[in-house]
Coordinates of C-alpha atoms in Angstrom, one line a residue:
Chain C
M505 CA 0.0 0.0 0.0
E506 CA 1.3 3.4 -0.9
I507 CA 1.5 5.9 1.9
P508 CA 1.9 9.6 0.9
S509 CA 5.3 10.6 2.3
D510 CA 4.7 14.4 2.6
E511 CA 2.5 13.9 5.6
T512 CA 3.7 12.7 9.0
Q513 CA 1.9 9.5 9.8
I514 CA 0.7 9.0 13.4
S515 CA -1.4 6.0 12.7
R516 CA 0.3 2.8 11.6
P517 CA -0.3 -0.9 12.0
P518 CA 1.5 -2.6 14.9
T519 CA 4.9 -4.1 14.3
S520 CA 5.4 -7.8 14.9
W521 CA 7.3 -7.1 18.1
E522 CA 4.3 -5.0 19.4
K523 CA 2.0 -7.9 18.5
F524 CA 4.2 -10.3 20.5
A525 CA 4.3 -7.9 23.5
D526 CA 0.5 -7.7 23.3
R527 CA 0.1 -11.5 23.4
V528 CA 2.5 -11.7 26.4
F529 CA 0.7 -9.0 28.3
R530 CA -2.7 -10.4 27.6
G531 CA -1.5 -13.8 28.7
L532 CA -0.1 -12.3 31.9
T533 CA -3.5 -10.7 32.8
Y534 CA -5.2 -14.1 32.0
V535 CA -2.8 -15.9 34.4
F536 CA -3.5 -13.4 37.2
A537 CA -7.3 -13.7 36.8
W538 CA -6.8 -17.4 37.2
L539 CA -4.6 -16.9 40.2
A540 CA -7.4 -15.0 41.9
V541 CA -9.7 -18.0 41.5
L542 CA -7.1 -20.5 42.5
L543 CA -6.1 -18.4 45.6
V544 CA -9.5 -18.9 47.1
L545 CA -9.4 -22.6 46.4
Y546 CA -5.9 -22.8 47.7
I547 CA -6.7 -21.1 51.0
A548 CA -9.7 -23.3 51.6
G549 CA -7.7 -26.4 50.5
Q550 CA -4.7 -25.6 52.7
I551 CA -6.8 -25.0 55.8
A552 CA -8.6 -28.3 55.1
Y553 CA -5.2 -30.1 54.5
Y554 CA -3.8 -29.1 57.9
A555 CA -7.1 -29.8 59.6
W556 CA -7.4 -33.3 58.0
P557 CA -5.5 -35.2 60.8
A558 CA -7.8 -33.6 63.4
I559 CA -10.9 -34.2 61.4
Q560 CA -10.1 -37.9 61.0
E561 CA -9.2 -38.3 64.6
R562 CA -12.1 -36.4 66.2
G563 CA -14.8 -36.3 63.6
P564 CA -18.0 -34.4 64.4
G565 CA -17.5 -34.9 68.2
F566 CA -15.1 -31.9 68.0
V567 CA -18.0 -29.6 67.2
T568 CA -20.2 -30.8 70.0
G569 CA -17.4 -31.2 72.7
Q570 CA -17.4 -28.7 75.5
T571 CA -13.9 -28.8 76.9
W572 CA -10.6 -27.5 75.6
D573 CA -7.7 -29.0 77.4
N574 CA -4.2 -29.3 76.0
N575 CA -2.9 -31.5 78.7
R576 CA -5.6 -34.1 78.4
D577 CA -5.7 -33.8 74.6
V578 CA -9.5 -33.2 74.8
Y579 CA -10.8 -30.5 72.4
G580 CA -14.3 -29.3 71.7
I581 CA -15.6 -26.0 70.3
L582 CA -19.3 -26.0 71.1
P583 CA -18.9 -23.1 73.7
E584 CA -17.0 -21.1 71.0
I585 CA -19.6 -21.7 68.4
W586 CA -22.3 -20.7 70.8
G587 CA -20.3 -17.5 71.8
T588 CA -19.7 -16.6 68.2
L589 CA -23.4 -16.9 67.3
Y590 CA -24.6 -15.3 70.5
S591 CA -22.3 -12.3 70.5
S592 CA -23.0 -11.7 66.8
L593 CA -26.8 -11.9 67.3
L594 CA -26.7 -9.5 70.3
A595 CA -24.6 -7.1 68.3
L596 CA -26.9 -7.4 65.3
I597 CA -30.0 -6.5 67.4
V598 CA -28.3 -3.3 68.7
G599 CA -26.5 -2.5 65.5
T600 CA -29.5 -2.9 63.2
S601 CA -31.8 -0.8 65.2
F602 CA -29.3 2.1 65.5
G603 CA -28.0 1.5 62.0
V604 CA -31.4 1.6 60.2
V605 CA -32.6 4.6 62.1
A606 CA -29.4 6.4 61.2
A607 CA -29.8 5.4 57.6
V608 CA -33.4 6.8 57.5
F609 CA -32.2 10.0 59.2
L610 CA -29.4 10.4 56.7
S611 CA -31.4 9.6 53.6
E612 CA -34.3 11.9 54.5
G613 CA -31.9 14.7 55.2
F614 CA -33.7 15.5 58.5
L615 CA -30.8 17.4 60.0
G616 CA -30.4 19.6 56.9
G617 CA -34.1 20.2 56.7
F618 CA -34.3 21.2 60.4
L619 CA -31.4 23.6 60.0
Y620 CA -33.0 25.1 56.8
R621 CA -36.2 25.8 58.8
V622 CA -34.1 27.4 61.6
L623 CA -32.3 29.6 59.1
K624 CA -35.6 30.5 57.5
I625 CA -36.8 31.9 60.8
F626 CA -33.9 34.3 60.7
G627 CA -34.5 34.9 57.0
C628 CA -31.0 33.9 55.9
Q629 CA -31.7 30.5 54.1
N630 CA -30.2 32.0 50.9
H631 CA -27.2 33.4 52.6
P632 CA -24.0 32.5 50.5
V633 CA -22.3 30.8 53.5
L634 CA -25.0 29.9 55.9
G635 CA -27.3 28.7 53.1
K636 CA -24.8 25.9 52.3
L637 CA -24.7 24.8 55.9
P638 CA -27.6 22.2 55.8
S639 CA -26.2 20.2 52.9
F640 CA -22.7 20.5 54.4
L641 CA -23.9 19.1 57.8
D642 CA -25.7 16.2 56.0
S643 CA -22.5 15.1 54.3
L644 CA -20.5 15.7 57.4
L645 CA -22.8 13.4 59.4
K646 CA -22.5 10.7 56.7
N647 CA -18.7 11.0 56.7
L648 CA -18.6 10.7 60.5
I649 CA -20.6 7.5 60.4
E650 CA -18.2 6.1 57.8
L651 CA -15.3 7.2 60.0
L652 CA -16.5 4.7 62.5
A653 CA -15.6 2.0 60.0
A654 CA -12.1 3.4 59.6
I655 CA -11.0 3.0 63.2
P656 CA -9.0 -0.3 63.6
S657 CA -10.7 -2.9 65.6
V658 CA -7.8 -3.2 68.1
V659 CA -8.4 0.4 69.0
Y660 CA -12.0 -0.4 69.7
G661 CA -10.8 -3.2 71.9
L662 CA -8.6 -0.9 73.9
W663 CA -11.4 1.6 74.2
G664 CA -13.7 -1.2 75.4
I665 CA -11.3 -2.3 78.1
F666 CA -10.7 1.2 79.5
V667 CA -14.0 3.0 78.9
V668 CA -17.0 0.6 78.3
I669 CA -16.2 -2.0 81.0
P670 CA -15.7 0.5 83.8
L671 CA -18.7 2.4 82.7
I672 CA -21.2 -0.5 82.6
R673 CA -19.8 -2.6 85.5
E674 CA -21.7 -0.8 88.3
P675 CA -25.1 -0.6 86.5
C676 CA -24.8 -4.2 85.4
N677 CA -24.1 -5.5 88.8
W678 CA -27.0 -3.5 90.2
I679 CA -29.3 -5.2 87.5
H680 CA -27.9 -8.6 88.5
E681 CA -28.8 -8.0 92.1
Q682 CA -32.3 -6.8 91.4
F683 CA -33.2 -9.1 88.5
G684 CA -30.8 -12.0 88.9
W685 CA -33.7 -14.5 88.5
I686 CA -33.9 -13.6 84.8
P687 CA -31.5 -15.9 83.0
F688 CA -30.1 -13.0 81.0
F689 CA -28.8 -11.3 84.1
G690 CA -27.9 -14.5 85.9
T691 CA -24.2 -13.7 86.7
S692 CA -22.4 -10.6 87.8
L693 CA -20.1 -8.7 85.5
S694 CA -16.6 -8.9 86.9
G695 CA -14.8 -7.4 83.9
P696 CA -14.7 -8.7 80.4
G697 CA -17.9 -10.4 79.3
M698 CA -20.5 -10.9 76.7
L699 CA -22.3 -7.5 77.0
P700 CA -19.3 -5.2 76.6
A701 CA -18.1 -7.4 73.6
A702 CA -21.5 -7.2 72.0
V703 CA -21.8 -3.4 72.5
V704 CA -18.4 -2.8 70.9
L705 CA -19.2 -5.2 68.1
A706 CA -22.5 -3.4 67.4
I707 CA -20.6 -0.1 67.0
M708 CA -18.3 -1.8 64.6
I709 CA -21.0 -3.2 62.3
L710 CA -23.1 -0.1 62.4
P711 CA -21.4 1.7 59.5
T712 CA -21.9 -1.4 57.2
I713 CA -25.6 -1.4 57.9
T714 CA -26.0 2.4 57.7
A715 CA -24.0 2.8 54.4
I716 CA -25.8 0.1 52.5
S717 CA -29.3 0.9 53.9
R718 CA -28.9 4.6 53.2
D719 CA -28.0 3.8 49.5
A720 CA -31.0 1.6 49.2
L721 CA -33.3 4.2 50.8
V722 CA -32.0 6.9 48.5
A723 CA -32.6 4.6 45.5
V724 CA -36.3 4.3 46.2
P725 CA -37.9 6.0 43.2
S726 CA -39.5 9.3 44.2
K727 CA -42.7 8.3 42.3
L728 CA -43.5 6.0 45.2
R729 CA -43.0 8.6 47.8
E730 CA -45.1 11.1 45.8
A731 CA -47.8 8.6 45.4
A732 CA -47.9 8.1 49.1
Y733 CA -48.1 11.9 49.8
G734 CA -50.8 12.1 47.1
M735 CA -52.9 9.6 49.1
G736 CA -52.7 11.9 52.1
A737 CA -49.9 10.1 54.0
T738 CA -47.8 12.1 56.4
R739 CA -44.1 12.0 56.1
W740 CA -43.8 9.5 58.9
E741 CA -46.4 7.2 57.3
A742 CA -44.7 7.4 53.9
I743 CA -41.4 6.4 55.5
V744 CA -42.7 3.6 57.6
S745 CA -45.2 2.0 55.2
V746 CA -43.8 2.8 51.8
I747 CA -40.1 3.7 51.7
I748 CA -38.7 1.2 54.2
P749 CA -40.7 -1.8 52.9
T750 CA -39.5 -1.0 49.4
A751 CA -35.9 -0.9 50.5
S752 CA -36.3 -3.8 52.9
G753 CA -34.6 -6.3 50.7
A754 CA -31.4 -4.3 50.6
I755 CA -31.6 -3.5 54.3
F756 CA -32.0 -7.1 55.1
G757 CA -29.0 -7.9 52.9
S758 CA -26.9 -5.3 54.7
V759 CA -27.8 -6.9 58.0
V760 CA -26.8 -10.3 56.8
L761 CA -23.5 -8.9 55.5
A762 CA -22.9 -7.2 58.8
L763 CA -23.6 -10.5 60.5
G764 CA -20.8 -12.0 58.3
R765 CA -18.5 -9.3 59.6
A766 CA -19.5 -9.8 63.2
L767 CA -18.9 -13.6 63.0
G768 CA -15.4 -13.1 61.8
E769 CA -14.4 -10.1 63.9
T770 CA -11.5 -11.1 66.1
M771 CA -9.6 -8.4 68.0
A772 CA -12.3 -6.5 69.8
L773 CA -13.8 -9.9 71.0
A774 CA -10.5 -11.4 72.0
M775 CA -9.9 -8.4 74.2
L776 CA -13.4 -8.0 75.7
V777 CA -15.2 -11.3 75.8
G778 CA -13.2 -12.9 78.6
N779 CA -12.0 -16.1 76.9
A780 CA -13.9 -18.4 79.2
N781 CA -14.9 -21.8 77.9
R782 CA -18.6 -21.9 78.9
I783 CA -22.1 -21.7 77.5
S784 CA -24.4 -19.2 79.2
V785 CA -27.2 -17.0 78.2
S786 CA -26.2 -14.4 80.8
L787 CA -25.2 -11.1 79.2
F788 CA -22.7 -10.5 82.0
S789 CA -20.9 -13.9 81.8
P790 CA -17.5 -14.2 80.2
A791 CA -17.5 -16.4 77.0
N792 CA -15.3 -17.1 74.0
T793 CA -15.6 -17.1 70.2
L794 CA -14.1 -19.1 67.4
A795 CA -12.0 -16.2 66.1
A796 CA -10.8 -15.2 69.6
L797 CA -9.9 -18.9 70.3
L798 CA -7.7 -18.9 67.1
A799 CA -6.1 -15.6 68.0
N800 CA -5.2 -16.7 71.6
N801 CA -4.0 -20.2 70.9
F802 CA -2.2 -20.0 67.6
P803 CA 1.0 -18.2 68.6
E804 CA 2.1 -21.0 71.1
A805 CA 0.4 -24.0 69.4
G806 CA 2.3 -27.3 69.0
P807 CA 1.8 -29.4 65.9
K808 CA -1.1 -31.4 67.4
E809 CA -2.9 -28.3 68.5
V810 CA -2.3 -26.6 65.1
A811 CA -4.4 -29.4 63.4
V812 CA -7.2 -28.9 65.9
L813 CA -7.1 -25.1 65.5
M814 CA -7.2 -25.5 61.7
Y815 CA -10.3 -27.6 62.2
A816 CA -11.8 -24.8 64.2
A817 CA -10.8 -22.3 61.5
L818 CA -12.5 -24.5 58.9
V819 CA -15.8 -24.4 60.9
L820 CA -15.5 -20.6 61.1
L821 CA -14.9 -20.4 57.4
A822 CA -17.9 -22.5 56.7
I823 CA -20.2 -20.4 58.9
T824 CA -19.0 -17.1 57.5
L825 CA -19.2 -18.3 53.9
V826 CA -22.8 -19.5 54.2
V827 CA -23.8 -16.2 55.8
N828 CA -22.0 -14.1 53.2
F829 CA -23.6 -16.1 50.3
I830 CA -27.0 -15.4 51.7
G831 CA -26.3 -11.7 52.2
A832 CA -24.9 -11.2 48.7
W833 CA -27.8 -13.2 47.2
L834 CA -30.4 -11.1 49.0
L835 CA -28.7 -7.8 48.0
Q836 CA -28.6 -8.9 44.3
R837 CA -32.3 -10.0 44.4
A838 CA -33.3 -6.7 46.1
T839 CA -31.6 -4.5 43.5
A840 CA -33.1 -6.7 40.7
G841 CA -36.6 -6.2 42.3
L842 CA -36.3 -2.4 42.1
E843 CA -35.6 -2.4 38.3
G844 CA -39.3 -2.7 37.4
L845 CA -40.2 0.4 39.5
R846 CA -38.1 2.9 37.6
Chain F
M1149 CA -30.5 7.9 67.7
T1150 CA -28.2 8.9 65.0
L1151 CA -26.5 11.3 67.4
V1152 CA -26.4 8.5 70.0
A1153 CA -24.6 6.4 67.4
L1154 CA -22.0 9.1 67.1
V1155 CA -21.3 9.2 70.9
P1156 CA -18.9 6.2 70.7
L1157 CA -17.0 7.9 67.9
F1158 CA -16.4 11.1 69.9
S1159 CA -15.6 9.1 73.0
V1160 CA -13.0 7.1 71.1
I1161 CA -11.4 10.2 69.6
F1162 CA -11.5 12.0 73.0
M1163 CA -9.8 9.1 74.8
L1164 CA -7.2 8.8 72.1
V1165 CA -6.3 12.4 72.2
W1166 CA -6.5 12.7 76.0
R1167 CA -4.6 9.5 77.0
G1168 CA -2.6 9.1 73.9
S1169 CA -1.1 12.6 73.8
K1170 CA 0.2 12.3 77.4
Q1171 CA 3.0 9.9 76.4
L1172 CA 3.5 11.3 73.0
S1173 CA 6.9 12.7 72.5
L1174 CA 9.8 12.5 70.1
G1175 CA 11.1 9.5 72.1
V1176 CA 8.2 7.2 71.3
F1177 CA 9.2 7.4 67.6
T1178 CA 12.8 6.5 68.1
E1179 CA 13.0 4.3 71.2
L1180 CA 12.4 0.6 71.8
P1181 CA 9.4 -0.7 73.8
P1182 CA 9.9 -0.6 77.6
T1183 CA 10.3 -3.8 79.6
A1184 CA 8.3 -4.7 82.7
F1185 CA 9.3 -2.1 85.2
E1186 CA 11.1 0.3 82.9
E1187 CA 9.9 3.9 82.6
G1188 CA 9.5 5.7 79.3
G1189 CA 10.5 4.0 76.1
G1190 CA 8.7 4.1 72.7
F1191 CA 7.6 2.1 69.7
G1192 CA 9.9 3.2 66.9
N1193 CA 10.5 -0.5 65.9
A1194 CA 6.7 -1.1 65.7
I1195 CA 6.2 1.9 63.3
V1196 CA 9.0 0.6 61.1
G1197 CA 7.6 -2.9 61.3
T1198 CA 4.1 -1.8 60.4
L1199 CA 5.4 0.1 57.4
A1200 CA 7.6 -2.9 56.3
I1201 CA 4.7 -5.4 56.6
V1202 CA 2.2 -3.2 54.8
G1203 CA 4.9 -2.4 52.2
I1204 CA 5.4 -6.1 51.5
A1205 CA 1.7 -6.7 51.4
A1206 CA 1.3 -3.9 48.8
L1207 CA 4.1 -5.2 46.8
I1208 CA 2.3 -8.5 46.4
S1209 CA -1.3 -7.3 46.1
V1210 CA -1.0 -4.2 43.9
P1211 CA 0.4 -5.8 40.8
F1212 CA -1.7 -8.9 41.3
G1213 CA -4.9 -6.8 41.8
I1214 CA -4.3 -4.5 38.8
L1215 CA -3.3 -7.2 36.4
G1216 CA -6.4 -9.3 37.4
A1217 CA -8.6 -6.2 37.1
I1218 CA -7.3 -5.5 33.6
Y1219 CA -8.4 -9.0 32.5
L1220 CA -11.8 -8.5 34.2
S1221 CA -12.4 -5.1 32.6
E1222 CA -11.5 -6.3 29.1
A1223 CA -13.5 -9.5 29.3
D1224 CA -17.0 -9.6 28.0
S1225 CA -19.9 -10.3 30.3
E1226 CA -20.2 -13.9 29.1
N1227 CA -16.7 -14.8 30.1
R1228 CA -16.7 -17.6 32.6
L1229 CA -13.3 -17.0 34.0
A1230 CA -14.0 -13.3 34.6
R1231 CA -17.2 -14.1 36.4
S1232 CA -15.6 -16.7 38.6
A1233 CA -12.6 -14.4 39.4
R1234 CA -15.0 -11.6 40.3
F1235 CA -16.9 -14.0 42.5
A1236 CA -13.7 -15.2 44.1
A1237 CA -12.7 -11.6 44.9
K1238 CA -16.1 -11.0 46.5
V1239 CA -15.7 -14.2 48.6
L1240 CA -12.3 -13.0 49.7
S1241 CA -13.6 -9.5 50.7
G1242 CA -16.0 -11.1 53.1
F1243 CA -13.3 -13.3 54.5
P1244 CA -12.7 -13.0 58.3
S1245 CA -9.3 -11.4 58.7
I1246 CA -8.1 -14.0 61.1
L1247 CA -8.5 -16.7 58.5
A1248 CA -6.0 -14.8 56.3
G1249 CA -3.7 -15.2 59.2
V1250 CA -4.4 -18.9 59.6
F1251 CA -3.7 -19.3 55.9
A1252 CA -0.4 -17.4 56.1
Y1253 CA 0.5 -19.4 59.1
G1254 CA 0.0 -22.6 57.2
A1255 CA 1.7 -21.4 54.1
M1256 CA 4.6 -19.3 55.4
V1257 CA 5.2 -20.1 59.1
I1258 CA 5.0 -23.9 59.0
G1259 CA 4.6 -24.6 55.3
A1260 CA 7.8 -22.9 54.2
R1261 CA 9.9 -25.1 56.6
V1262 CA 10.0 -27.6 53.7
W1263 CA 12.4 -25.2 51.9
G1264 CA 14.5 -24.6 54.9
W1265 CA 13.1 -21.2 56.0
G1266 CA 9.9 -20.1 57.6
G1267 CA 8.9 -19.2 61.1
F1268 CA 7.3 -16.0 62.2
S1269 CA 8.5 -13.2 59.9
A1270 CA 7.6 -9.8 58.4
I1271 CA 7.1 -11.6 55.1
A1272 CA 4.5 -14.0 56.5
G1273 CA 2.7 -11.0 57.9
G1274 CA 2.8 -9.3 54.5
V1275 CA 1.4 -12.4 52.8
A1276 CA -1.5 -12.4 55.3
L1277 CA -2.3 -8.7 54.8
S1278 CA -2.0 -9.0 51.0
I1279 CA -4.9 -11.5 51.0
L1280 CA -7.1 -8.9 52.7
M1281 CA -5.9 -6.1 50.3
L1282 CA -6.2 -8.0 47.1
P1283 CA -10.0 -8.1 46.7
M1284 CA -10.3 -4.4 47.6
I1285 CA -7.7 -3.4 45.0
L1286 CA -9.0 -5.8 42.4
L1287 CA -12.7 -4.7 42.6
T1288 CA -12.0 -0.9 42.8
A1289 CA -9.5 -1.1 39.9
E1290 CA -11.9 -3.0 37.8
N1291 CA -14.6 -0.4 38.5
A1292 CA -12.2 2.4 37.6
L1293 CA -11.1 0.8 34.4
H1294 CA -14.8 0.3 33.4
M1295 CA -15.4 4.1 33.9
V1296 CA -12.9 5.0 31.1
P1297 CA -15.0 6.2 28.1
R1298 CA -15.2 3.8 25.2
R1299 CA -14.4 6.5 22.7
M1300 CA -10.9 7.0 24.1
K1301 CA -10.1 3.3 23.7
E1302 CA -11.6 3.2 20.2
A1303 CA -9.6 6.3 19.1
S1304 CA -6.5 4.5 20.3
Y1305 CA -7.4 1.3 18.4
G1306 CA -8.1 3.4 15.3
M1307 CA -4.5 4.6 15.3
G1308 CA -3.4 1.0 15.0
A1309 CA -2.4 0.5 18.7
T1310 CA -2.5 -3.0 20.1
S1311 CA -4.8 -3.6 23.0
T1312 CA -1.8 -3.7 25.3
Q1313 CA -0.6 -0.3 24.1
T1314 CA -4.1 1.0 24.5
M1315 CA -4.3 -0.3 28.0
L1316 CA -0.9 1.0 29.1
N1317 CA -1.0 4.4 27.4
V1318 CA -4.6 5.3 27.4
T1319 CA -6.9 3.3 29.7
L1320 CA -4.6 2.8 32.7
P1321 CA -3.5 6.4 33.0
T1322 CA -7.1 7.6 32.8
A1323 CA -8.2 5.2 35.4
L1324 CA -5.2 5.8 37.7
P1325 CA -6.8 8.1 40.3
G1326 CA -9.6 5.6 40.9
I1327 CA -7.1 2.8 41.2
L1328 CA -5.0 4.8 43.6
T1329 CA -8.0 5.5 45.8
G1330 CA -8.6 1.7 46.1
I1331 CA -5.0 1.1 46.9
M1332 CA -4.9 3.8 49.6
L1333 CA -8.1 2.5 51.2
A1334 CA -6.7 -1.1 51.1
V1335 CA -3.4 0.1 52.7
A1336 CA -5.3 2.0 55.4
R1337 CA -7.3 -1.1 56.3
A1338 CA -4.3 -3.3 56.3
A1339 CA -2.3 -1.0 58.5
G1340 CA -5.0 -1.3 61.2
E1341 CA -5.4 -5.1 61.0
T1342 CA -4.2 -7.0 64.0
A1343 CA -5.7 -10.5 63.9
P1344 CA -3.7 -11.7 60.8
L1345 CA -0.4 -10.5 62.3
L1346 CA -0.7 -12.1 65.8
F1347 CA 0.7 -15.4 64.7
T1348 CA 2.5 -14.5 61.4
A1349 CA 4.7 -11.5 62.2
L1350 CA 4.3 -12.1 65.9
F1351 CA 6.0 -9.4 67.9
S1352 CA 9.5 -8.3 68.7
N1353 CA 11.1 -5.9 71.2
Y1354 CA 14.0 -5.1 68.8
W1355 CA 14.6 -3.3 65.5
L1356 CA 13.9 -5.1 62.2
M1357 CA 17.6 -6.1 61.9
S1358 CA 20.1 -8.8 62.6
N1359 CA 23.9 -8.3 62.5
G1360 CA 23.4 -4.8 61.3
K1361 CA 21.4 -5.7 58.3
I1362 CA 17.6 -5.4 57.6
D1363 CA 16.2 -8.9 58.1
L1364 CA 12.6 -9.6 57.0
L1365 CA 12.7 -13.2 58.1
Q1366 CA 12.4 -12.7 61.8
P1367 CA 9.5 -11.9 64.1
T1368 CA 8.5 -8.3 63.6
A1369 CA 6.8 -5.7 65.7
S1370 CA 3.7 -3.8 64.5
L1371 CA 1.7 -1.0 66.1
A1372 CA -1.5 -3.0 66.1
V1373 CA 0.0 -6.0 67.9
L1374 CA 1.8 -3.7 70.3
I1375 CA -1.6 -2.2 71.3
Y1376 CA -3.0 -5.6 71.9
N1377 CA -0.1 -7.0 73.9
F1378 CA 0.4 -3.9 76.0
S1379 CA -3.3 -3.4 76.7
S1380 CA -3.5 -6.6 78.8
M1381 CA -0.3 -5.8 80.8
P1382 CA -0.6 -4.8 84.5
F1383 CA 1.9 -2.0 84.2
E1384 CA 0.7 1.6 83.9
N1385 CA 3.6 2.6 81.6
Q1386 CA 2.7 -0.1 79.0
I1387 CA -1.0 0.8 79.0
E1388 CA -0.1 4.5 78.4
M1389 CA 2.2 3.3 75.6
S1390 CA -0.6 1.4 74.0
W1391 CA -2.8 4.5 74.0
A1392 CA -0.1 6.5 72.4
A1393 CA 0.4 3.8 69.8
A1394 CA -3.4 3.7 69.2
L1395 CA -3.3 7.5 68.6
V1396 CA -0.4 7.2 66.1
L1397 CA -2.1 4.2 64.4
V1398 CA -5.5 6.0 64.0
L1399 CA -3.7 9.1 62.7
L1400 CA -1.8 7.0 60.2
V1401 CA -5.0 5.2 59.0
L1402 CA -7.0 8.5 58.8
F1403 CA -4.2 10.2 56.9
M1404 CA -4.2 7.4 54.3
N1405 CA -8.0 7.5 54.1
L1406 CA -7.9 11.3 53.5
I1407 CA -5.3 10.9 50.7
G1408 CA -7.5 8.3 49.1
Q1409 CA -10.6 10.5 49.2
A1410 CA -8.6 13.5 47.9
V1411 CA -7.4 11.5 44.9
S1412 CA -10.9 10.2 44.2
R1413 CA -12.4 13.7 44.4
R1414 CA -9.8 14.9 41.8
S1415 CA -10.7 12.0 39.5
I1416 CA -14.4 12.9 39.6
R1417 CA -13.6 16.5 38.6
A1418 CA -11.3 15.3 35.8

């Protein structure tokens, strides 16, 4: 093909070296995509490999056993499974109620609206600086909630030890003396225990719930809201009976994802839950969780205990995987359900 | 209730500033941790250790994540491998952090003994953290690469560029701010992680050196593990030290978060 030589040519076909480099680079990205898949299989496979001797030796009895004793070679993780589920459930109850309310508050812009009305009284709602304050405060509030997620969990643990426990010990012991016949308050709080761990855990999962729920509430089509107002609903009625039900799928998905986080959370629980091998419904009793068990026993584990701990890790992996699958599936279904409303 | 939800945040920040700043001096950045009844001391080695471990983790996960993301962003929606890789990354992002530590313990601490090395080391800690960073980097990078307008790529193809040249010269530079945001957020999260380091990097009271040379194959201190270890000690000085370390760690994490957000704000404007 003849190319006119009086023009400078920018476009030209690739040389064979460039074609070769292209193939190599594409191959490289292909390999790394495969590696990401293989990594997950490798992690699960490796934990299972190290756990295999313990699985063969102990079988399902390991999951139902209640004692953990190195010297007698008796291991069981039922108290830890109970503690993991119980602490997560308690945290979920507290975290969900606060998290969803915060999400509604943020998505409806209540703070900004309130400030706007205050400014209007003084007649300065269109002031160049003050007029921007409502939307500024709304985004500040959202960022502050997200900041809760940025604080490392070990710092929450430290805060729990030196702030939460001293703060709640007296009231909790008073409740125990007055209402000790109720099983939830059946023991006194001597320091670390289930309640402080659950409270701190609730604070840690709150940002997850709030962020996803807020996005879902904002995504509710305004048509629905307007239809509710058109029927004569008050703002409160519209929120409770139209907007929240519409976003409920995504809210529920966020709660399940938060549960996945709570189940796997380690540090705050290892520092606050008390590491006691017992099953109790009392909120004030020390307990233990799977993740805290791993954190406490791995550093000094001998070969035999490593196999047992790997078995415990496998159980934790199975629990969190199931919970995360359910959460992701719910979220996907919820977003798909909204498509038809737009 | 929203305001009640913010009370813990302010309480944490207040305690950090109040109790953390008491001990904060130049010495804590340069001195070694105090022993049982010693006064003063610092955690210079833990700061160096945290930076080293996170650096190793970034060295593994950043190239891995970006190359994987390039494949995912170029693959069409029917691509089986891309779908399963995306799924794998999502599974990993919901992974309890302690299990990353369990994996690194199996692979690096006891597994690597087959080749004559292994044991608790900065490298094992880095491997554990890289598993937590990988899905964040991969998924945000894929998102950023998807945002690059089609027209720009097509213009490049029209000039006769191969898809590699298009990727390296056009798509990647355009998506860079978004990718950097993901990296900074992943680094910030990794710096605060404790659980995976407890039994991979372990802890050390000394600098990251042996015989005057930097040694990445020995137990390594980190800020997060120092906070955990010192918080349960009965000595006042150690507890004060863990508050100071917590303040430094939170400032470090927030600083990296802010950089990440600043970069992403610039990318939106561009």
